[in-house]
Short mmCIF file of C-alpha atoms and ligand atoms in Angstrom, two decimals:
data_model
loop_
_atom_site.label_atom_id
_atom_site.label_comp_id
_atom_site.label_asym_id
_atom_site.label_seq_id
_atom_site.Cartn_x
_atom_site.Cartn_y
_atom_site.Cartn_z
CA UNK A 1 38.26 71.32 83.09
CA UNK A 2 38.40 69.23 86.29
CA UNK A 3 37.57 65.55 85.95
CA UNK A 4 35.37 64.83 88.91
CA UNK A 5 34.00 61.40 89.77
CA UNK A 6 31.16 61.34 92.26
CA UNK A 7 30.81 58.41 94.64
CA UNK A 8 27.37 57.81 96.10
CA UNK A 9 27.20 55.60 99.19
CA UNK A 10 24.19 53.47 100.00
CA UNK A 11 25.69 51.07 102.59
CA UNK A 12 26.27 47.33 102.13
CA UNK A 13 29.08 45.07 103.26
CA UNK A 14 31.53 47.32 101.47
CA UNK A 15 30.75 49.84 104.24
CA UNK A 16 30.35 47.13 106.90
CA UNK A 17 32.25 46.65 110.15
CA UNK A 18 32.94 43.60 112.30
CA UNK A 19 34.00 43.61 115.93
CA UNK A 20 37.46 42.26 116.55
CA UNK A 21 37.80 38.50 116.69
CA UNK A 22 34.29 37.79 115.39
CA UNK A 23 33.64 35.11 112.79
CA UNK A 24 34.00 36.23 109.16
CA UNK A 25 30.26 36.10 108.56
CA UNK A 26 29.37 38.20 111.65
CA UNK A 27 29.36 41.91 110.88
CA UNK A 28 27.02 44.83 110.31
CA UNK A 29 26.56 46.18 106.80
CA UNK A 30 26.26 49.91 106.13
CA UNK A 31 28.30 51.38 108.99
CA UNK A 32 31.11 53.51 107.49
CA UNK A 33 30.50 56.72 105.59
CA UNK A 34 31.48 56.61 101.92
CA UNK A 35 33.95 59.43 102.64
CA UNK A 36 35.79 57.16 105.07
CA UNK A 37 35.95 54.38 102.48
CA UNK A 38 37.47 56.78 99.97
CA UNK A 39 40.02 58.55 102.17
CA UNK A 40 42.77 55.88 102.13
CA UNK A 41 42.30 55.33 98.39
CA UNK A 42 42.70 58.89 97.14
CA UNK A 43 46.55 58.86 97.03
CA UNK A 44 46.37 55.76 94.77
CA UNK A 45 44.18 57.29 92.08
CA UNK A 46 46.80 58.82 89.79
CA UNK A 47 46.26 61.85 87.58
CA UNK A 48 43.30 60.71 85.50
CA UNK A 49 40.82 61.52 88.25
CA UNK A 50 41.42 64.99 89.65
CA UNK A 51 38.70 65.15 92.19
CA UNK A 52 36.34 62.79 93.95
CA UNK A 53 33.12 63.93 95.53
CA UNK A 54 31.43 61.75 98.16
CA UNK A 55 27.66 61.79 98.66
CA UNK A 56 25.92 59.67 101.30
CA UNK A 57 22.53 58.77 99.86
CA UNK A 58 21.62 56.01 102.34
CA UNK A 59 23.29 53.73 104.87
CA UNK A 60 21.58 50.36 104.80
CA UNK A 61 21.90 46.63 104.36
CA UNK A 62 20.65 46.25 100.80
CA UNK A 63 18.18 43.52 101.77
CA UNK A 64 16.18 46.57 103.01
CA UNK A 65 16.56 48.55 99.79
CA UNK A 66 13.29 50.25 98.94
CA UNK A 67 11.71 52.47 96.34
CA UNK A 68 12.25 55.68 98.34
CA UNK A 69 16.02 55.11 98.38
CA UNK A 70 15.98 54.30 94.66
CA UNK A 71 14.17 57.55 94.05
CA UNK A 72 16.78 59.57 96.01
CA UNK A 73 19.65 57.71 94.39
CA UNK A 74 18.31 58.29 90.87
CA UNK A 75 17.78 62.01 91.59
CA UNK A 76 21.37 62.36 92.85
CA UNK A 77 22.77 60.45 89.90
CA UNK A 78 20.74 62.50 87.46
CA UNK A 79 22.16 65.68 89.00
CA UNK A 80 25.63 64.23 88.37
CA UNK A 81 24.71 63.36 84.78
CA UNK A 82 23.82 66.99 84.20
CA UNK A 83 26.90 68.45 85.91
CA UNK A 84 29.54 69.27 83.29
CA UNK A 85 32.45 68.69 85.65
CA UNK A 86 31.39 65.15 86.44
CA UNK A 87 32.77 62.52 84.06
CA UNK A 88 31.21 59.53 85.76
CA UNK A 89 29.72 58.23 88.98
CA UNK A 90 30.17 55.26 91.30
CA UNK A 91 27.58 53.76 93.63
CA UNK A 92 28.67 51.65 96.61
CA UNK A 93 25.93 49.12 97.32
CA UNK A 94 25.20 45.86 99.12
CA UNK A 95 25.58 42.72 97.04
CA UNK A 96 22.14 41.31 97.87
CA UNK A 97 19.96 43.56 95.72
CA UNK A 98 22.47 45.38 93.52
CA UNK A 99 21.19 43.56 90.42
CA UNK A 100 17.73 45.04 91.01
CA UNK A 101 19.07 48.56 91.53
CA UNK A 102 20.94 48.10 88.24
CA UNK A 103 17.71 47.53 86.30
CA UNK A 104 16.03 50.49 87.99
CA UNK A 105 18.88 52.88 87.23
CA UNK A 106 19.27 51.62 83.67
CA UNK A 107 15.57 52.35 83.18
CA UNK A 108 15.31 55.83 84.63
CA UNK A 109 18.66 57.60 84.15
CA UNK A 110 19.14 59.96 81.23
CA UNK A 111 22.59 60.75 79.82
CA UNK A 112 25.45 58.56 78.68
CA UNK A 113 28.02 59.11 81.43
CA UNK A 114 29.02 55.89 83.17
CA UNK A 115 27.39 54.94 86.44
CA UNK A 116 29.38 52.13 88.05
CA UNK A 117 27.90 49.98 90.80
CA UNK A 118 30.26 48.16 93.11
CA UNK A 119 30.06 46.13 96.30
CA UNK A 120 32.06 43.73 98.45
CA UNK A 121 31.74 40.35 100.14
CA UNK A 122 33.93 41.23 103.13
CA UNK A 123 33.38 44.13 105.51
CA UNK A 124 35.66 47.15 105.36
CA UNK A 125 37.34 46.18 108.66
CA UNK A 126 38.40 42.73 107.40
CA UNK A 127 42.20 42.35 106.94
CA UNK A 128 41.36 40.83 103.52
CA UNK A 129 38.65 43.35 102.62
CA UNK A 130 37.79 43.19 98.91
CA UNK A 131 35.96 46.53 98.87
CA UNK A 132 38.95 48.90 98.49
CA UNK A 133 40.17 47.22 95.28
CA UNK A 134 36.63 47.18 93.89
CA UNK A 135 36.20 50.86 94.68
CA UNK A 136 39.46 51.82 92.95
CA UNK A 137 38.50 49.75 89.92
CA UNK A 138 35.04 51.32 89.85
CA UNK A 139 36.52 54.83 90.03
CA UNK A 140 38.73 54.08 87.04
CA UNK A 141 35.83 52.70 85.02
CA UNK A 142 33.73 55.76 85.86
CA UNK A 143 36.50 57.91 84.34
CA UNK A 144 36.87 55.71 81.24
CA UNK A 145 35.36 57.30 78.12
CA UNK A 146 34.72 53.83 76.64
CA UNK A 147 32.11 53.07 79.32
CA UNK A 148 28.57 54.34 78.86
CA UNK A 149 25.46 53.43 80.81
CA UNK A 150 25.20 51.45 84.05
CA UNK A 151 28.05 49.08 84.94
CA UNK A 152 28.91 46.63 87.67
CA UNK A 153 32.49 46.16 88.85
CA UNK A 154 33.33 43.20 91.05
CA UNK A 155 36.41 41.04 91.52
CA UNK A 156 38.41 42.63 88.72
CA UNK A 157 35.66 42.28 86.14
CA UNK A 158 33.21 44.74 84.62
CA UNK A 159 29.84 43.97 83.01
CA UNK A 160 26.82 45.97 81.92
CA UNK A 161 25.10 45.93 85.30
CA UNK A 162 21.76 44.53 84.15
CA UNK A 163 23.51 41.33 83.01
CA UNK A 164 24.86 40.58 86.46
CA UNK A 165 23.35 38.43 89.18
CA UNK A 166 24.51 37.32 92.60
CA UNK A 167 25.10 33.59 92.32
CA UNK A 168 26.85 32.73 95.58
CA UNK A 169 26.02 33.67 99.17
CA UNK A 170 29.58 33.72 100.52
CA UNK A 171 32.21 33.02 97.82
CA UNK A 172 34.44 35.96 97.00
CA UNK A 173 33.50 35.77 93.29
CA UNK A 174 29.81 36.02 94.06
CA UNK A 175 28.64 37.47 90.73
CA UNK A 176 28.17 36.12 87.27
CA UNK A 177 26.65 37.42 84.06
CA UNK A 178 24.83 34.19 83.25
CA UNK A 179 26.78 32.74 80.36
CA UNK A 180 28.03 36.14 79.23
CA UNK A 181 31.72 37.09 79.45
CA UNK A 182 32.97 40.18 81.25
CA UNK A 183 33.34 43.19 78.94
CA UNK A 184 36.54 44.29 80.68
CA UNK A 185 39.07 42.78 83.05
CA UNK A 186 41.30 44.63 85.49
CA UNK A 187 45.00 44.16 84.81
CA UNK A 188 48.20 46.15 85.13
CA UNK A 189 46.46 48.91 87.05
CA UNK A 190 43.79 49.58 84.43
CA UNK A 191 40.82 48.14 82.56
CA UNK A 192 41.51 45.89 79.57
CA UNK A 193 38.49 45.73 77.27
CA UNK A 194 37.75 42.27 75.93
CA UNK A 195 37.47 43.52 72.34
CA UNK A 196 35.75 46.24 70.35
CA UNK A 197 32.95 43.78 69.68
CA UNK A 198 32.62 43.02 73.39
CA UNK A 199 32.29 46.71 74.17
CA UNK A 200 29.76 47.13 71.36
CA UNK A 201 27.82 44.08 72.53
CA UNK A 202 27.91 45.35 76.09
CA UNK A 203 26.56 48.73 75.06
CA UNK A 204 23.96 46.97 72.91
CA UNK A 205 22.85 44.87 75.88
CA UNK A 206 22.26 48.06 77.84
CA UNK A 207 19.93 49.34 75.16
CA UNK A 208 17.72 46.21 75.26
CA UNK A 209 16.58 47.00 78.81
CA UNK A 210 13.87 49.54 79.56
CA UNK A 211 15.12 53.12 79.27
CA UNK A 212 13.62 56.58 79.41
CA UNK A 213 11.16 55.44 82.06
CA UNK A 214 9.55 58.10 84.19
CA UNK A 215 8.17 57.01 87.53
CA UNK A 216 5.30 58.70 89.38
CA UNK A 217 6.55 61.43 91.71
CA UNK A 218 5.30 59.65 94.85
CA UNK A 219 6.83 56.21 95.14
CA UNK A 220 3.65 55.03 96.90
CA UNK A 221 2.10 55.36 93.43
CA UNK A 222 4.58 53.09 91.68
CA UNK A 223 2.86 50.04 90.19
CA UNK A 224 2.81 47.10 92.56
CA UNK A 225 4.39 44.04 90.94
CA UNK A 226 4.77 40.75 92.81
CA UNK A 227 6.72 37.54 92.13
CA UNK A 228 5.10 34.09 92.15
CA UNK A 229 7.37 31.04 92.24
CA UNK A 230 6.75 28.02 90.09
CA UNK A 231 7.98 24.86 91.83
CA UNK A 232 7.19 21.20 92.41
CA UNK A 233 3.81 21.01 94.08
CA UNK A 234 2.91 24.61 93.19
CA UNK A 235 -0.69 25.72 92.86
CA UNK A 236 -2.38 28.77 91.43
CA UNK A 237 -3.68 29.77 94.88
CA UNK A 238 -0.79 32.06 95.76
CA UNK A 239 -1.35 34.01 92.55
CA UNK A 240 -5.12 34.12 93.09
CA UNK A 241 -4.65 35.40 96.66
CA UNK A 242 -2.33 38.16 95.43
CA UNK A 243 -4.80 39.22 92.80
CA UNK A 244 -7.61 39.30 95.38
CA UNK A 245 -5.48 41.49 97.68
CA UNK A 246 -6.93 44.93 97.10
CA UNK A 247 -4.20 46.65 99.09
CA UNK A 248 -5.16 49.08 101.83
CA UNK A 249 -3.82 51.58 104.29
CA UNK A 250 -0.74 50.58 106.23
CA UNK A 251 1.81 52.43 108.36
CA UNK A 252 4.49 51.42 105.89
CA UNK A 253 2.91 53.68 103.26
CA UNK A 254 5.18 56.50 104.29
CA UNK A 255 8.23 54.35 103.68
CA UNK A 256 7.22 53.54 100.12
CA UNK A 257 7.01 49.85 100.90
CA UNK A 258 5.06 48.59 97.96
CA UNK A 259 3.82 45.46 99.72
CA UNK A 260 0.31 45.54 101.15
CA UNK A 261 -0.46 48.99 99.82
CA UNK A 262 -1.98 48.92 96.39
CA UNK A 263 -3.68 46.24 94.34
CA UNK A 264 -1.28 44.07 92.38
CA UNK A 265 -1.05 45.29 88.78
CA UNK A 266 1.82 43.13 87.56
CA UNK A 267 3.01 39.59 88.14
CA UNK A 268 6.38 38.00 87.48
CA UNK A 269 6.47 34.22 87.38
CA UNK A 270 9.77 32.76 88.54
CA UNK A 271 9.86 29.81 86.17
CA UNK A 272 11.49 26.43 86.69
CA UNK A 273 13.65 26.17 83.57
CA UNK A 274 13.53 27.58 80.06
CA UNK A 275 10.46 29.62 80.95
CA UNK A 276 8.48 26.56 82.03
CA UNK A 277 5.71 27.09 84.59
CA UNK A 278 3.47 24.77 86.60
CA UNK A 279 0.16 24.06 84.81
CA UNK A 280 -1.78 25.27 87.83
CA UNK A 281 -0.11 28.69 87.74
CA UNK A 282 -0.62 28.82 83.97
CA UNK A 283 -4.33 28.09 84.55
CA UNK A 284 -4.58 30.82 87.22
CA UNK A 285 -2.99 33.29 84.79
CA UNK A 286 -5.45 32.33 82.07
CA UNK A 287 -8.37 32.71 84.48
CA UNK A 288 -7.12 36.15 85.56
CA UNK A 289 -6.84 37.28 81.94
CA UNK A 290 -10.28 35.91 81.02
CA UNK A 291 -11.78 37.62 84.07
CA UNK A 292 -10.20 40.93 83.03
CA UNK A 293 -8.07 41.04 86.21
CA UNK A 294 -4.76 41.01 84.30
CA UNK A 295 -3.69 41.82 80.77
CA UNK A 296 -0.92 39.91 79.01
CA UNK A 297 1.36 42.95 79.28
CA UNK A 298 1.04 42.80 83.07
CA UNK A 299 2.72 39.38 83.14
CA UNK A 300 6.39 38.49 82.73
CA UNK A 301 8.09 35.10 83.00
CA UNK A 302 11.74 34.87 84.09
CA UNK A 303 13.84 31.82 84.87
CA UNK A 304 14.95 30.92 88.38
CA UNK A 305 18.05 29.17 86.93
CA UNK A 306 21.21 30.91 88.12
CA UNK A 307 22.97 30.72 84.76
CA UNK A 308 21.82 31.35 81.21
CA UNK A 309 18.46 32.79 80.19
CA UNK A 310 15.20 31.83 78.52
CA UNK A 311 15.71 31.07 74.83
CA UNK A 312 13.01 30.70 72.18
CA UNK A 313 9.35 31.14 73.01
CA UNK A 314 7.91 28.88 75.70
CA UNK A 315 4.69 27.16 74.59
CA UNK A 316 2.60 28.78 77.34
CA UNK A 317 2.82 32.00 75.32
CA UNK A 318 3.24 34.49 78.20
CA UNK A 319 5.72 37.34 77.72
CA UNK A 320 9.25 36.43 78.76
CA UNK A 321 11.97 38.52 80.44
CA UNK A 322 14.69 36.68 78.64
CA UNK A 323 17.87 37.77 80.41
CA UNK A 324 16.60 39.06 83.71
CA UNK A 325 16.35 37.24 87.02
CA UNK A 326 12.84 37.17 88.54
CA UNK A 327 13.79 39.95 90.98
CA UNK A 328 15.12 42.06 88.10
CA UNK A 329 12.06 41.28 85.99
CA UNK A 330 9.87 42.68 88.79
CA UNK A 331 11.67 46.00 88.47
CA UNK A 332 11.55 45.95 84.66
CA UNK A 333 7.79 45.27 84.67
CA UNK A 334 7.22 48.01 87.25
CA UNK A 335 9.09 50.46 85.03
CA UNK A 336 7.19 49.37 81.92
CA UNK A 337 3.79 49.64 83.60
CA UNK A 338 4.59 53.04 85.13
CA UNK A 339 5.72 54.37 81.77
CA UNK A 340 2.76 52.88 79.86
CA UNK A 341 0.34 54.34 82.43
CA UNK A 342 1.46 57.94 81.96
C1 LIG B 401 23.98 43.91 101.67
O1 LIG B 401 23.52 43.49 100.60
O2 LIG B 401 23.88 45.09 102.04
C2 LIG B 401 24.65 42.97 102.60
C3 LIG B 401 25.40 41.92 101.90
C4 LIG B 401 26.54 42.42 101.07
O3 LIG B 401 26.71 43.58 100.78
O4 LIG B 401 27.32 41.53 100.66
#
C-alpha cells in the first residue's frame, strides 16, 4: 500500500514572500501555494514517504484565522483520517494563532493518525528561510507510527500541539511548551524520541484536552466565548459590558466572526499569576452567577504567564484551564459548551 502524507496549506509566514531588499520584518504572509512550498522538498524525502498530496484549505495571515476556516480544515483532515492510504497529515499555518488551532483540532478530530502543525518565522523567499526544514521534519513526523494525535513541529523539536505557545514575536525559536520538554528532537535526518516515558506522557497530555467534540453545523451557532484580562487597575466593567451585549445582526455573520453576533455564553479570565484574578473581576463573576447570567461551567481561568501553568486550586474557586493559554482556553471552553449543549 502507498504511504501518502497529505499537506494542508492555510497560509502564514511559511508561505510568505518579501520583495527584494526589504527589511526582514517586511513581508506578506500567505502568498505561495502549499504545492510550491513542497516542490523543492520532494527529492529530499527518501523512501519512507511514497507520495505527498497538497491541499490548499486557505491562504491567510493567521491573525485572521476564523471559525469558518477551522471548520473547512477539520473536514479536510477528517477525510484524510478516514482515507486508508493516508498515514498522516501536515498543516502549514501562521505562527500567531497556531496554538489555538491546535486545541480546536485536538478537540474535534477523530482517529489516531498524526496531524502535524508547522510554521515558520521567516518568509519562504528569505535566503535563511526556516520553513523548508520545518516542513521536511513535519512530513517525517506525520509518517512516524510512534506519533498519534495533533503535533507541533518547530525548530527541530516536536511537542503535542496543545502544549505549545508562541513566546517570542521575532526570535527564530519562537515556541515553547511552558516548562515541558520536547517529546522528540530532530537529529541525523530523523526524529529522536526523548524516551518511551516522554512519548507516553506526550500521548497522555493529548488525552487530557477536550476530544470527541462535535460543533454545530453552522459556525455562526458556535458558542460565543470572550476573554477578559485581569491586570493592575482592572475593574469588572469590561466583563459586565460583555455580558450585557446581547449580540445582534452584523454583516460579519456570513464570515462566522463570532464577535458581535450572539450573546456571550462563556468567559475566560486571563489571570495575572497562578490563577489569581483582580477582586473586582471576581466580584463581577459572582454577581453574574448570582443573577443567573453565567454558570460556573461557563467560566474558565487561565494564566497570562508565558511559562508554566496554574498549579493547585486558586482560592477564588473558579474552574481553571491549567495548561492552556487564555487564547487556547477560549477554544477549549467553546468546544466544551458546544458539546454540552447538544
Ligand atoms: C501568521 O501568523 O500568519 C503570520 C506570522 C507568522 O506566521 O509567523
